[in-house]
PDB file of C-alpha atoms in Angstrom:
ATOM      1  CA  UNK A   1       0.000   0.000   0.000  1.00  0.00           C
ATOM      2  CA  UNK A   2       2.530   2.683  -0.943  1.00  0.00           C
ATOM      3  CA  UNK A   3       0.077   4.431  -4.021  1.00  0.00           C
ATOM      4  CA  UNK A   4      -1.856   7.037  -4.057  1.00  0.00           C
ATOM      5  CA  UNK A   5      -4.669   8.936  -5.886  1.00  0.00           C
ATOM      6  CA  UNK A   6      -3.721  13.435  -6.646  1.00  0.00           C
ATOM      7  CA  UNK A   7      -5.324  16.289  -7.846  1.00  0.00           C
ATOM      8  CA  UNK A   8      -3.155  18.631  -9.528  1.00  0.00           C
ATOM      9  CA  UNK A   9      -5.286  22.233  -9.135  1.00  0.00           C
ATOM     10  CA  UNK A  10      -5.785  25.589 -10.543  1.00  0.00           C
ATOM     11  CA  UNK A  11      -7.152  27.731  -7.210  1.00  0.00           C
ATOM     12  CA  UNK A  12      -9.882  24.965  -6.959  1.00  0.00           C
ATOM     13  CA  UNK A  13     -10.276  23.451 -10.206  1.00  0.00           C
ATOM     14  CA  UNK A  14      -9.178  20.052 -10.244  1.00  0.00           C
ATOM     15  CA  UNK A  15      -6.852  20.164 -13.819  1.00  0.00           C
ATOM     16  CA  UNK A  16      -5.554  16.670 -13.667  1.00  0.00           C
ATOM     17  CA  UNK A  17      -6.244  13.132 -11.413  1.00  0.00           C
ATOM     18  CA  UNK A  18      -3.429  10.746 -11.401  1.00  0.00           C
ATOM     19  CA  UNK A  19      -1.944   7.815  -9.257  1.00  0.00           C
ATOM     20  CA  UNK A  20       1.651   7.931  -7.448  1.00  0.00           C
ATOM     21  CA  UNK A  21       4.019   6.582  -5.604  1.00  0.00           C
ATOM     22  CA  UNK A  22       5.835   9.502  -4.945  1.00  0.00           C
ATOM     23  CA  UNK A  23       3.792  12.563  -5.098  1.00  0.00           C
ATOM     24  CA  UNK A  24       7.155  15.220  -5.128  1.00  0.00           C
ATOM     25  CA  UNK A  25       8.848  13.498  -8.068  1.00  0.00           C
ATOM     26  CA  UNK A  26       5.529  13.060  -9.915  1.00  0.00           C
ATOM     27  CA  UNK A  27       5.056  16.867  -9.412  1.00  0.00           C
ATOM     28  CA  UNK A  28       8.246  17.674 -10.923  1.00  0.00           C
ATOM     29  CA  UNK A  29       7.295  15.427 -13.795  1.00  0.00           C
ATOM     30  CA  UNK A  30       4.237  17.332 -14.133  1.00  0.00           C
ATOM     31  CA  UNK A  31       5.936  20.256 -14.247  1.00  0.00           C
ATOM     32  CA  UNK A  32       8.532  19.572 -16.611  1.00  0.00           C
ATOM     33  CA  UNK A  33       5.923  18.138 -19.228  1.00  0.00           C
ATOM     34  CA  UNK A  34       4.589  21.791 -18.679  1.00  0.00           C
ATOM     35  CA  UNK A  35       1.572  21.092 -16.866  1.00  0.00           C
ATOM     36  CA  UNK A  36       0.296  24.675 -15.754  1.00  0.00           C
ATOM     37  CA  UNK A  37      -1.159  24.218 -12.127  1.00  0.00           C
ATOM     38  CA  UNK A  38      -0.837  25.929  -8.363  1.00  0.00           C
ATOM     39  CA  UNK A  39      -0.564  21.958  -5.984  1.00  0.00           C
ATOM     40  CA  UNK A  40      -0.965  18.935  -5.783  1.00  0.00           C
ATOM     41  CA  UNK A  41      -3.156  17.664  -3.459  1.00  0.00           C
ATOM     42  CA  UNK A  42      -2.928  13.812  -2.152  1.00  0.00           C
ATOM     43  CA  UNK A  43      -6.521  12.400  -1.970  1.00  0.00           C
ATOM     44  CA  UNK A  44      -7.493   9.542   0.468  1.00  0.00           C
ATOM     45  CA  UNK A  45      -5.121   6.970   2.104  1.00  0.00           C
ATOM     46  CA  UNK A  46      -2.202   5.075   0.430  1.00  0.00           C
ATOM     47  CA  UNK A  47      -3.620   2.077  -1.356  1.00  0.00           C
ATOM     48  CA  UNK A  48      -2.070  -0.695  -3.618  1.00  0.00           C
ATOM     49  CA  UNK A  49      -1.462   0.419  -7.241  1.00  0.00           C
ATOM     50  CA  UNK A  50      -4.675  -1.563  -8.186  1.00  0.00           C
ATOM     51  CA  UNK A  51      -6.924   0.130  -5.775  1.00  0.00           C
ATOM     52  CA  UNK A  52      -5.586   3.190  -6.359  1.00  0.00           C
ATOM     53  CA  UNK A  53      -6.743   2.923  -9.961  1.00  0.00           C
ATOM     54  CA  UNK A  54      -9.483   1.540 -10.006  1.00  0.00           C
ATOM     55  CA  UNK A  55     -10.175   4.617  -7.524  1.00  0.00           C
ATOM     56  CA  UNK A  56      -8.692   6.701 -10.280  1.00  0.00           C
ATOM     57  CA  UNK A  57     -11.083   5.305 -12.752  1.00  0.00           C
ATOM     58  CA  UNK A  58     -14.466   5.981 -10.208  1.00  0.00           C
ATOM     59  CA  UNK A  59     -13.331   9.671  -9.283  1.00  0.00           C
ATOM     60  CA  UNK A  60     -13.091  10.717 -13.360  1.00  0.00           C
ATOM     61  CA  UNK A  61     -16.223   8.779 -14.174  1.00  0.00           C
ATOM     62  CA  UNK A  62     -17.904  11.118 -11.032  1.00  0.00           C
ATOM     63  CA  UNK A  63     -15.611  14.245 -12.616  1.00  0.00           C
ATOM     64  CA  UNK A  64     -17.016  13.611 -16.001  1.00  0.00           C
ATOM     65  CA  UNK A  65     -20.643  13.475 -14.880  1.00  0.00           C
ATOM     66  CA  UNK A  66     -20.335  16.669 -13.884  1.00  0.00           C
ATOM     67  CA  UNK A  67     -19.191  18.069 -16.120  1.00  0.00           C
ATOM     68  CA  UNK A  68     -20.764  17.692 -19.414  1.00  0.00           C
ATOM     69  CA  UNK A  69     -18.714  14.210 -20.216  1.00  0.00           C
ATOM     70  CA  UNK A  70     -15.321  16.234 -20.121  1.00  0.00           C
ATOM     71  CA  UNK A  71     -12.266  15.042 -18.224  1.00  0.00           C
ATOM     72  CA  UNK A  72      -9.811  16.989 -16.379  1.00  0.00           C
ATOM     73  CA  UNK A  73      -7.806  19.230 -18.505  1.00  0.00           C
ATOM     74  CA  UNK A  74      -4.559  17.256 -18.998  1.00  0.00           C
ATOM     75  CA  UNK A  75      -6.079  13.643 -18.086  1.00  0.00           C
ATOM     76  CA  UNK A  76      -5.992  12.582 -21.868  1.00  0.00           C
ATOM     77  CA  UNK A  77      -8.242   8.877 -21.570  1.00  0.00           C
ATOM     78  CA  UNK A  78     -10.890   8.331 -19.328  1.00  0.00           C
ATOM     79  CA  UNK A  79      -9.141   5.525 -16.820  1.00  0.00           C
ATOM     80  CA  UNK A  80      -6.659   7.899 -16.090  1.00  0.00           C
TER      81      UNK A  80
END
């Protein structure tokens, strides 16, 4: 149980959701693929890579029901 499920944000607009192991290196990943966002934010407990996302996959199913069908910004497929 060392994974677990972020929010990168924009003030409060969720812009991406993702799965970790390390949420300072993915950050710096983020940044350096030029991600434009103000935090991350780590959401829940760690979890096992599989819970984590099939977490991933229930939080952008709830994201895109409300909002018109759209994902995240930068979250490309809709399993994460």
């Amino acid at each position: 149980r060392d994974t677990y499920n972020y929010n990168l944000k924009v003030g409060n607009k969720i812009v991406y959701k993702g799965i970790t192991n390390d949420l300072e290196a993915r950050e710096n990943q983020h940044r350096a693929d030029g991600k434009n966002f103000d935090k991350i934010e780590k959401n829940g407990r760690a979890k096992t890579q599989e819970s984590a996302s099939k977490e991933e996959a229930r939080q952008l199913k709830t994201y895109r029901k409300n909002h018109n069908g759209n994902n995240p910004k930068y979250n490309k497929t809709n399993n994460g």
